[in-house]
Short mmCIF file of C-alpha atoms in Angstrom, two decimals:
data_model
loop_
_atom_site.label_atom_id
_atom_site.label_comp_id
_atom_site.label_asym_id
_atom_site.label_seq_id
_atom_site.Cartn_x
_atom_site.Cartn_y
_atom_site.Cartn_z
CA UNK G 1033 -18.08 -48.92 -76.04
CA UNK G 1034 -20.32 -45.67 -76.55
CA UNK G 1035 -22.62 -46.27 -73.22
CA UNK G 1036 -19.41 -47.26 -71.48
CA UNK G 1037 -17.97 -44.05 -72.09
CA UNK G 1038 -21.44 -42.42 -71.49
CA UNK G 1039 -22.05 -44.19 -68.05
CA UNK G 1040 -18.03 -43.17 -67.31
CA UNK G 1041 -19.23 -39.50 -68.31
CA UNK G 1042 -22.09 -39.71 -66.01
CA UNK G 1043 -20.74 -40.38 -62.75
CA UNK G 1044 -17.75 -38.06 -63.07
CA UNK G 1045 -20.51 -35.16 -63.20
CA UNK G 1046 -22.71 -37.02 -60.43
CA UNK G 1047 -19.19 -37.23 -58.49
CA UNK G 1048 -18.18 -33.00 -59.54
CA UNK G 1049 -22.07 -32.28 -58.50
CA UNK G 1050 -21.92 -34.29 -55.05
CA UNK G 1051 -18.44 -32.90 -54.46
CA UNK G 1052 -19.14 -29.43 -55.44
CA UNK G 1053 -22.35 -29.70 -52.95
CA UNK G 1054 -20.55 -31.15 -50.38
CA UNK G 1055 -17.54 -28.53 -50.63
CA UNK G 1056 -20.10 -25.50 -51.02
CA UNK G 1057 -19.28 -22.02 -49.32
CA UNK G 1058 -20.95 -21.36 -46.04
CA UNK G 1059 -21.47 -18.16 -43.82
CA UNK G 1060 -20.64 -19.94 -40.68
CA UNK G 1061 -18.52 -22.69 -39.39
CA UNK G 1062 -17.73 -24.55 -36.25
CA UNK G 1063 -14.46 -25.83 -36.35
CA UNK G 1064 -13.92 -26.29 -32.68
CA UNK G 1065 -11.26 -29.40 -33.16
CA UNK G 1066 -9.54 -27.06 -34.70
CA UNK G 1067 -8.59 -24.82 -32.22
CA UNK G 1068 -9.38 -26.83 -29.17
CA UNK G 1069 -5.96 -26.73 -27.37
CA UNK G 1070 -5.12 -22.83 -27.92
CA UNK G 1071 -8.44 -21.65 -27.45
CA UNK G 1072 -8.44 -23.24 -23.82
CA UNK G 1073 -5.35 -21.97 -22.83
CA UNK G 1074 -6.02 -18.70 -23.88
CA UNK G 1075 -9.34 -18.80 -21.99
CA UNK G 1076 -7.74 -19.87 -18.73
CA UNK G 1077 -5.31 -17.18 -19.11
CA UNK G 1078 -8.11 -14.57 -19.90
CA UNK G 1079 -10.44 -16.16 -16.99
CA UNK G 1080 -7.10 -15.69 -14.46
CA UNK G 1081 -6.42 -12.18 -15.69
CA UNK G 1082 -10.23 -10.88 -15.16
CA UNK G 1083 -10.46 -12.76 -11.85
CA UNK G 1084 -7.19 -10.88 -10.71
CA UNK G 1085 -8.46 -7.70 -11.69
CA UNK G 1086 -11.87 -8.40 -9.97
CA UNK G 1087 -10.12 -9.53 -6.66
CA UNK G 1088 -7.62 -6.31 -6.92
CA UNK G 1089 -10.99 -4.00 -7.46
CA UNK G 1090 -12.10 -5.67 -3.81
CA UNK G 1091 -9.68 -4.07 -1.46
CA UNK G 1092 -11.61 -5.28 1.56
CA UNK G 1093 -11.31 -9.17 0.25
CA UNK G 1094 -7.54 -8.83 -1.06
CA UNK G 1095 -6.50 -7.66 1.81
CA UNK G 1096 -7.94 -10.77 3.84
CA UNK G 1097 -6.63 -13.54 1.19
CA UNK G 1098 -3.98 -13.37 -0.46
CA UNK G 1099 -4.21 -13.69 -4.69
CA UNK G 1100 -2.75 -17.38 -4.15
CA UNK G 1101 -5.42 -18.61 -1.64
CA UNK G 1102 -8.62 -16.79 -3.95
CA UNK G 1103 -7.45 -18.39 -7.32
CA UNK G 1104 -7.67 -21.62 -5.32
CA UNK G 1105 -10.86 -20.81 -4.51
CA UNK G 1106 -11.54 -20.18 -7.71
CA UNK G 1107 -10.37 -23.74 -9.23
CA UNK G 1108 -12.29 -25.61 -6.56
CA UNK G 1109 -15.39 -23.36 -8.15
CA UNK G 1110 -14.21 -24.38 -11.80
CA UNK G 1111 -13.37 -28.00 -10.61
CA UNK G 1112 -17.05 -28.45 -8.85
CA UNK G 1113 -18.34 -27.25 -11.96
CA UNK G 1114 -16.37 -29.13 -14.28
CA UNK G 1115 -17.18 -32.20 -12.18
CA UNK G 1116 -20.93 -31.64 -12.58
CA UNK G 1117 -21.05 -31.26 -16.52
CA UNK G 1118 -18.26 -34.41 -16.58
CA UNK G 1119 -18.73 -36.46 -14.05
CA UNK G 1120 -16.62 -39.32 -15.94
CA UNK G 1121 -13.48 -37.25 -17.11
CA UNK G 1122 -10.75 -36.14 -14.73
CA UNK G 1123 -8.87 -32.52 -15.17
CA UNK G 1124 -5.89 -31.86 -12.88
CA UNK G 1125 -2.19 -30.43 -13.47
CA UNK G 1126 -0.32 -32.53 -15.41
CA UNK G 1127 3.69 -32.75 -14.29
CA UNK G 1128 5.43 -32.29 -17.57
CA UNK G 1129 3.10 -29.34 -17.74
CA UNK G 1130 4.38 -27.63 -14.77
CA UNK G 1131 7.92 -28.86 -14.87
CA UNK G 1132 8.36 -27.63 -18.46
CA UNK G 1133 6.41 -24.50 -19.17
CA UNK G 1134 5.24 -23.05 -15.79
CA UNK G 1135 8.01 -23.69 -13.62
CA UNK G 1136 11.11 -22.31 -15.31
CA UNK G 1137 9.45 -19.28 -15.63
CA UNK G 1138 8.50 -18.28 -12.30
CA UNK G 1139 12.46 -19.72 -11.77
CA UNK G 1140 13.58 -17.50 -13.90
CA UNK G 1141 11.88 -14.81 -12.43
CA UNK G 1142 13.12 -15.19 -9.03
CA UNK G 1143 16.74 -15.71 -9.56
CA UNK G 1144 17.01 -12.23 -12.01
CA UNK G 1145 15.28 -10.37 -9.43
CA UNK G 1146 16.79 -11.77 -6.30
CA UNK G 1147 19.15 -9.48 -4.36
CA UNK G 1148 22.84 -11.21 -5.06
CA UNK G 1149 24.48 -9.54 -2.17
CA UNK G 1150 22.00 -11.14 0.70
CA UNK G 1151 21.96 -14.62 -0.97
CA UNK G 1152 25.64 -14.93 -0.44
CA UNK G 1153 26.13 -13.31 3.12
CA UNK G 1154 23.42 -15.60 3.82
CA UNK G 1155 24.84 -18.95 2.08
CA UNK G 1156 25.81 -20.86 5.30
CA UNK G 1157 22.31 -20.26 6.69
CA UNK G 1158 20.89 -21.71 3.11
CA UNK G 1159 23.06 -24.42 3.23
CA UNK G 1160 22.01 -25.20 6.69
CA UNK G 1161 18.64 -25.26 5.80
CA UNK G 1162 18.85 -27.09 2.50
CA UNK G 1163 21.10 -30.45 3.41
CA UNK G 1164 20.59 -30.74 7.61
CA UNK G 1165 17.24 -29.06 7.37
CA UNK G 1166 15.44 -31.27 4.24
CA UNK G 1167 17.40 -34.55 5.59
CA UNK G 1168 15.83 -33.74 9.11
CA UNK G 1169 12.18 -33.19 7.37
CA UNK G 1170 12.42 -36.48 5.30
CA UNK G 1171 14.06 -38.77 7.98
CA UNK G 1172 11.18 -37.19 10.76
CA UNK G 1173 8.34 -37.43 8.65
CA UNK G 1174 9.15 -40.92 7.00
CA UNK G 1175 10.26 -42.73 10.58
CA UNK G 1176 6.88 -41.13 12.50
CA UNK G 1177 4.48 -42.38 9.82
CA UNK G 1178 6.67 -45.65 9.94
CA UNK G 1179 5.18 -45.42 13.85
CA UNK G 1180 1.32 -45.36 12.01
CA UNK G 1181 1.88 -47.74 9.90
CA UNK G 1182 -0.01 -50.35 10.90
CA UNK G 1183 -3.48 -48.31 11.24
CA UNK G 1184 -3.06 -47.47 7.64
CA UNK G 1185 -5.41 -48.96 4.66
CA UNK G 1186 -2.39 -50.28 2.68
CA UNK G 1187 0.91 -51.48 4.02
CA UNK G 1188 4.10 -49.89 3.28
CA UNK G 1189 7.34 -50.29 4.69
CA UNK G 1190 10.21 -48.09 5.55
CA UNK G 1191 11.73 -47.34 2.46
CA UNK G 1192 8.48 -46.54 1.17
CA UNK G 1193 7.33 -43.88 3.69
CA UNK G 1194 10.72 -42.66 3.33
CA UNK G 1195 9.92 -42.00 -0.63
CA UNK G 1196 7.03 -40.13 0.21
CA UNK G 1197 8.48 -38.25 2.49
CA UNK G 1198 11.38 -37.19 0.11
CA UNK G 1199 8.31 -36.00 -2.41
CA UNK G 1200 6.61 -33.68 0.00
CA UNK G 1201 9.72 -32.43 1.62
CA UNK G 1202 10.76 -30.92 -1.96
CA UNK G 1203 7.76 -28.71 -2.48
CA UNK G 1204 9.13 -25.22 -3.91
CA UNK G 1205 7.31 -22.73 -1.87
CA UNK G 1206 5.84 -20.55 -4.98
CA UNK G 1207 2.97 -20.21 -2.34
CA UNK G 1208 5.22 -18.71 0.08
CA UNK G 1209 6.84 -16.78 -2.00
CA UNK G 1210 3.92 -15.16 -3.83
CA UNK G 1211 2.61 -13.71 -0.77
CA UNK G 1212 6.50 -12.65 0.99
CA UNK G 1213 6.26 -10.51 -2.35
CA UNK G 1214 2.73 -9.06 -1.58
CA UNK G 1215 3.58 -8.16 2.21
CA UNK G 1216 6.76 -7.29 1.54
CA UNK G 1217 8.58 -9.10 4.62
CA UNK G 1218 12.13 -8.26 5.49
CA UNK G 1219 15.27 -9.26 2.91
CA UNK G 1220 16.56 -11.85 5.45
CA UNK G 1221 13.30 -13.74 5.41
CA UNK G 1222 12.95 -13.95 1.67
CA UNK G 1223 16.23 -15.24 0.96
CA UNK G 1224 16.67 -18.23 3.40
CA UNK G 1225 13.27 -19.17 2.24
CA UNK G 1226 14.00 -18.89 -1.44
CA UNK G 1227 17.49 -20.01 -0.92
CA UNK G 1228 16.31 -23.11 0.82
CA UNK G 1229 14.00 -24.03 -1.90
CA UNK G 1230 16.49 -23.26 -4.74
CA UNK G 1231 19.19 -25.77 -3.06
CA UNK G 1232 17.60 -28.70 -1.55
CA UNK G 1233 16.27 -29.48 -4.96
CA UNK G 1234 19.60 -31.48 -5.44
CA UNK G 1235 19.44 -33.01 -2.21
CA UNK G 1236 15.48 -34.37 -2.99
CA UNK G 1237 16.88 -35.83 -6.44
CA UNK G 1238 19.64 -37.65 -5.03
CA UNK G 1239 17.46 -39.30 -2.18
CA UNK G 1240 14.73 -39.94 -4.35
CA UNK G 1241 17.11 -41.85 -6.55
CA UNK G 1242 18.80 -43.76 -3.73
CA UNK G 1243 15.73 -44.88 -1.60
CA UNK G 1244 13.93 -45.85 -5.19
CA UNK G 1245 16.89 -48.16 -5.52
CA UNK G 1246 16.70 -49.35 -2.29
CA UNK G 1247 13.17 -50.54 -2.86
CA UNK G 1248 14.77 -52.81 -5.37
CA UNK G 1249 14.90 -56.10 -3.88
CA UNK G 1250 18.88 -56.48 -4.75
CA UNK G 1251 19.66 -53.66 -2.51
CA UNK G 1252 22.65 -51.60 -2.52
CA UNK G 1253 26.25 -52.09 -1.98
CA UNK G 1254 28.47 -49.65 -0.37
CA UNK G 1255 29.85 -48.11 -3.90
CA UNK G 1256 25.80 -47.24 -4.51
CA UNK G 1257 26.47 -45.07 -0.99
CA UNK G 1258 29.33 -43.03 -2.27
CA UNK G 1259 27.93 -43.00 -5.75
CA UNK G 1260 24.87 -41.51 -4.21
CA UNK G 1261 26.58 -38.97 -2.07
CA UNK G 1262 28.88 -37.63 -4.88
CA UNK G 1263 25.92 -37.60 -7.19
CA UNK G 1264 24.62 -34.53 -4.40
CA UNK G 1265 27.60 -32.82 -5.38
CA UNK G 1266 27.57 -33.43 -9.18
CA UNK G 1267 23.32 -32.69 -9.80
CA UNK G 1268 24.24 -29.10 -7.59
CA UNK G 1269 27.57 -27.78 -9.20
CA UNK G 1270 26.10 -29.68 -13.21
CA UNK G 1271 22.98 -27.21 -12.47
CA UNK G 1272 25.74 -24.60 -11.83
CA UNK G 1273 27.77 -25.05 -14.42
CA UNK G 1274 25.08 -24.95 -16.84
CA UNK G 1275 23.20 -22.23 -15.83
CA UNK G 1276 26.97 -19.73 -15.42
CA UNK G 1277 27.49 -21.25 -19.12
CA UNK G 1278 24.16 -20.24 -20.71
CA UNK G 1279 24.46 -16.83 -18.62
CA UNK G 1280 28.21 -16.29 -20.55
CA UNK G 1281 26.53 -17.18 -24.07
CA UNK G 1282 23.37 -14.46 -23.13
CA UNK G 1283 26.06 -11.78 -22.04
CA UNK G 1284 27.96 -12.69 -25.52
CA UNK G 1285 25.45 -12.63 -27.64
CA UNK G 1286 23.43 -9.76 -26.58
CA UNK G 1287 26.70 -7.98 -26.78
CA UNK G 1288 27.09 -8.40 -30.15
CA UNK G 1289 23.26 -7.66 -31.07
CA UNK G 1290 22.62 -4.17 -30.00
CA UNK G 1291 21.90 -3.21 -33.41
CA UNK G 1292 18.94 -5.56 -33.09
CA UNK G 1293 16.89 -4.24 -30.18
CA UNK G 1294 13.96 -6.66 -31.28
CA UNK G 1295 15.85 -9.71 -31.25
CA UNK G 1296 17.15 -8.92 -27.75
CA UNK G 1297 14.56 -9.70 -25.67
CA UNK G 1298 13.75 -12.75 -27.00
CA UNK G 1299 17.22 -13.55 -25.84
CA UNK G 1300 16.92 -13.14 -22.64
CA UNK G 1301 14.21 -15.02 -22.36
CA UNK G 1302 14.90 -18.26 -24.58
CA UNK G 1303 18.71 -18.88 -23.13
CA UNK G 1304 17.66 -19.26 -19.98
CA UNK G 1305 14.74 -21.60 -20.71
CA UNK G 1306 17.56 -23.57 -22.79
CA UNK G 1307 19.54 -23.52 -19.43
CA UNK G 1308 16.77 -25.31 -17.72
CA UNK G 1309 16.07 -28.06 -20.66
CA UNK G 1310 19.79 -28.58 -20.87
CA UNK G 1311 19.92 -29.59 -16.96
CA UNK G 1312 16.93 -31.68 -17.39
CA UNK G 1313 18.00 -33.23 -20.11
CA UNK G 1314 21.72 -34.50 -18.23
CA UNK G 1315 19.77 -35.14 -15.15
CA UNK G 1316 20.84 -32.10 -13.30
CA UNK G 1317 19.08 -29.27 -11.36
CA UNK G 1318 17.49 -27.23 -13.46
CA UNK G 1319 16.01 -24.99 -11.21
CA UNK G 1320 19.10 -24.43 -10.29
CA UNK G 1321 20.33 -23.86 -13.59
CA UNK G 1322 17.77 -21.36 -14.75
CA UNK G 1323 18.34 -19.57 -11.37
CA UNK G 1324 21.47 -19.24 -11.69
CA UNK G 1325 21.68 -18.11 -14.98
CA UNK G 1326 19.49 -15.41 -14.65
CA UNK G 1327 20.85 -14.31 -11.27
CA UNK G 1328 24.66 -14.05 -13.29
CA UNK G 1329 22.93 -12.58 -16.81
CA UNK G 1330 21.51 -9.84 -15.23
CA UNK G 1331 25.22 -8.64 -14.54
CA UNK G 1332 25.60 -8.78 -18.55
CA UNK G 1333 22.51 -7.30 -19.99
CA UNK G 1334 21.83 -4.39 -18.26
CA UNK G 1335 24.78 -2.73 -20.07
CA UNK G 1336 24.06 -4.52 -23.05
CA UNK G 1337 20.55 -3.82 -23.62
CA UNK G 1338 18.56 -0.63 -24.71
CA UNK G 1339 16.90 0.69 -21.55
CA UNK G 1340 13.71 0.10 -23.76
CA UNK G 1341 15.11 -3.94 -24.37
CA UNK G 1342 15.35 -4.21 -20.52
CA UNK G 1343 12.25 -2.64 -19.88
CA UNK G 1344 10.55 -5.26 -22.02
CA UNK G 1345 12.32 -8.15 -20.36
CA UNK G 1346 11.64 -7.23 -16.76
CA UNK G 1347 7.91 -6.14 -17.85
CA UNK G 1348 7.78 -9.57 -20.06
CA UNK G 1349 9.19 -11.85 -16.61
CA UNK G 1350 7.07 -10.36 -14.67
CA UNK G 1351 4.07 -10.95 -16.32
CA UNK G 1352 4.89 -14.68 -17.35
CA UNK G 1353 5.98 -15.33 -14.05
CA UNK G 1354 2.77 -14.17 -12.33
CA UNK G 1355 0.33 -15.71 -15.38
CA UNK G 1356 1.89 -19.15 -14.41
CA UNK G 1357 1.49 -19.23 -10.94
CA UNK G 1358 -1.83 -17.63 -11.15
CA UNK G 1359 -2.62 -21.05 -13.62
CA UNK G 1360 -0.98 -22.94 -11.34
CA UNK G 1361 -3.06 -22.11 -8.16
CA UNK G 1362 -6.19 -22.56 -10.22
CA UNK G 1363 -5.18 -26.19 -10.87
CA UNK G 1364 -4.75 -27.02 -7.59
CA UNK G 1365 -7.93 -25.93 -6.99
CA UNK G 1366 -9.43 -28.14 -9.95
CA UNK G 1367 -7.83 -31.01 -9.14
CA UNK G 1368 -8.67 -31.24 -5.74
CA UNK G 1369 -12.43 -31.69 -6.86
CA UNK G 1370 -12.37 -33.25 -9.89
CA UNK G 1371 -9.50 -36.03 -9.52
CA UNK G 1372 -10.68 -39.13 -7.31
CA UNK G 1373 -8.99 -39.80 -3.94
CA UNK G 1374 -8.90 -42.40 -1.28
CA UNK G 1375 -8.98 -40.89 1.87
CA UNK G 1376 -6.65 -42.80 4.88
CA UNK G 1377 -7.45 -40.42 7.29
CA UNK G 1378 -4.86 -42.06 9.55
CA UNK G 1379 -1.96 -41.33 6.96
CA UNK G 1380 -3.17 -37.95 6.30
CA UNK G 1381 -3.50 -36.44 10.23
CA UNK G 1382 -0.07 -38.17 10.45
CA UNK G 1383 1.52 -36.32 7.63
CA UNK G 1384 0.14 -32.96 8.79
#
């Protein structure tokens, strides 16, 4: 019983020892895993900022390319690179990315700083252009490519061409937009542009949702028709709804916070995020939502706020705004090197 209890004794201080060793203090660590995820995205963000500040220090080359256009540049620099060290791995944009976090808020931006008075003078025009105008794009560019089919490398029919079509006719012009703001163009411009691409987001949805049911092999009965052409109606004025009702509880509650001038901006900024998740989350437009309610907050806040709160919130939109699309361009650029594609050079020359 004695050598039991020694040979017990024994290797609980072999075990202490070995664990004391292995747990020793060290001078220096590399605990990479550890902050893997927020280290890159706080080096992309500090890469993006220095490159800005290089290309602004370069009058002769900003004033050739616009900021958009050299940030591409720069991904397809990153991307070549990247594809070199990893041949094997793929790094490109991922959608839930820039729906959810660098989307809303360049969004958000545009709606508090666009100028109310010209959007609605100019609403017929945007209307125009949103329905007629992305109905014309997706019908023209969906029937002509219908034409091509046949040289193609796969075969698709109709309805198909007609879903791609309704993807590439919804691209938000952030591009455009960027450099309108860096030449300055005239008012009218801006706004049917912006306009445009704030509206015909709920006309994409409910034609994406329509022809991806008419792929179905059941087809669609004429109830699916009118369902589909109220449900235009019902994604624009939910987005609405939602964004005027998240722009009320921003006016409301930074009403009754004055006394916290901290708290305030934060505000500002996290209702009309909510806006945008609450749209998305009811399948409505919530571009339009977070447009909207930052277009009908800023009505609220500016008499609610400390003129040092709403300096921080315009300063703080600003700068989020133009630190996503600056990641965003670089992304493009990435993933156009290091993401494999199979080139149709039929379908492509047709598209364009």
């Amino acid at each position: 019983m004695e050598k039991e209890n020694e040979k017990l004794i024994t290797s609980s201080t072999e075990h202490g020892a070995s664990a004391r060793k292995h747990h020793e203090i060290s001078l220096f660590k590399f605990q990479w895993e550890h902050v893997s995820t927020p280290l890159a995205i706080a080096f992309w963000f500090f890469t993006v900022t220095i490159m800005k500040i290089i290309f602004h220090r370069f009058q002769s080359v900003h004033s050739l390319l616009p900021d958009s256009a050299l940030l591409i540049v720069l991904g397809l620099f990153f991307g070549y690179v990247f594809h070199l060290v990893y041949p094997d791995e793929q790094m490109y944009l991922k959608p839930d990315w820039f729906f959810l976090y660098l989307l809303p808020p360049i969004a958000l931006d545009a709606g508090y700083f666009m100028p109310n008075k010209n959007f609605f003078r100019n609403f017929g025009t945007i209307m125009t252009y949103a329905v007629l105008g992305t109905l014309w794009n997706v019908f023209a560019i969906g029937l002509t490519l219908y034409f091509l089919h046949d040289y193609f490398k796969v075969h698709t029919s109709l309805i198909e061409l007609l879903l791609f079509s309704t993807l590439i006719s919804a691209v938000d012009p952030v591009a455009v937009l960027c450099v309108f703001e860096e030449i300055h163009v005239n008012q009218l411009l801006y706004i049917c542009v912006f306009g445009e691409s704030l509206l015909n987001d709920a006309v994409t949805i409910v034609l994406y949702q329509t022809l991806n049911a008419m792929v179905d092999e059941h087809g669609l009965t004429g109830a699916d028709y009118v369902i589909a052409i109220s449900s235009f109606f019902v994604v624009s004025i939910g987005g609405l709804l939602i964004g005027l009702m998240w722009a009320i509880f921003t006016g409301f509650t930074t009403k009754h916070s004055q006394h916290l001038n901290v708290v305030q901006p934060l505000i500002c900024l996290l209702f009309p995020y909510l806006a945008y998740l609450t749209a998305e989350m009811v399948a409505m437009s919530g571009i339009l939502a977070i447009v909207i309610c930052g277009l009908a907050m800023k009505q609220f806040v500016v008499g609610n706020l400390s003129r040092k709160s709403l300096v921080t919130v315009q300063y703080f939109m600003k700068t989020l705004s133009s630190s996503c699309e600056a990641l965003i361009f670089v992304y493009l650029g990435i993933s156009a090197v290091s993401k494999n594609h199979d080139w149709d050079a039929v379908f492509i020359v047709g598209t364009l």
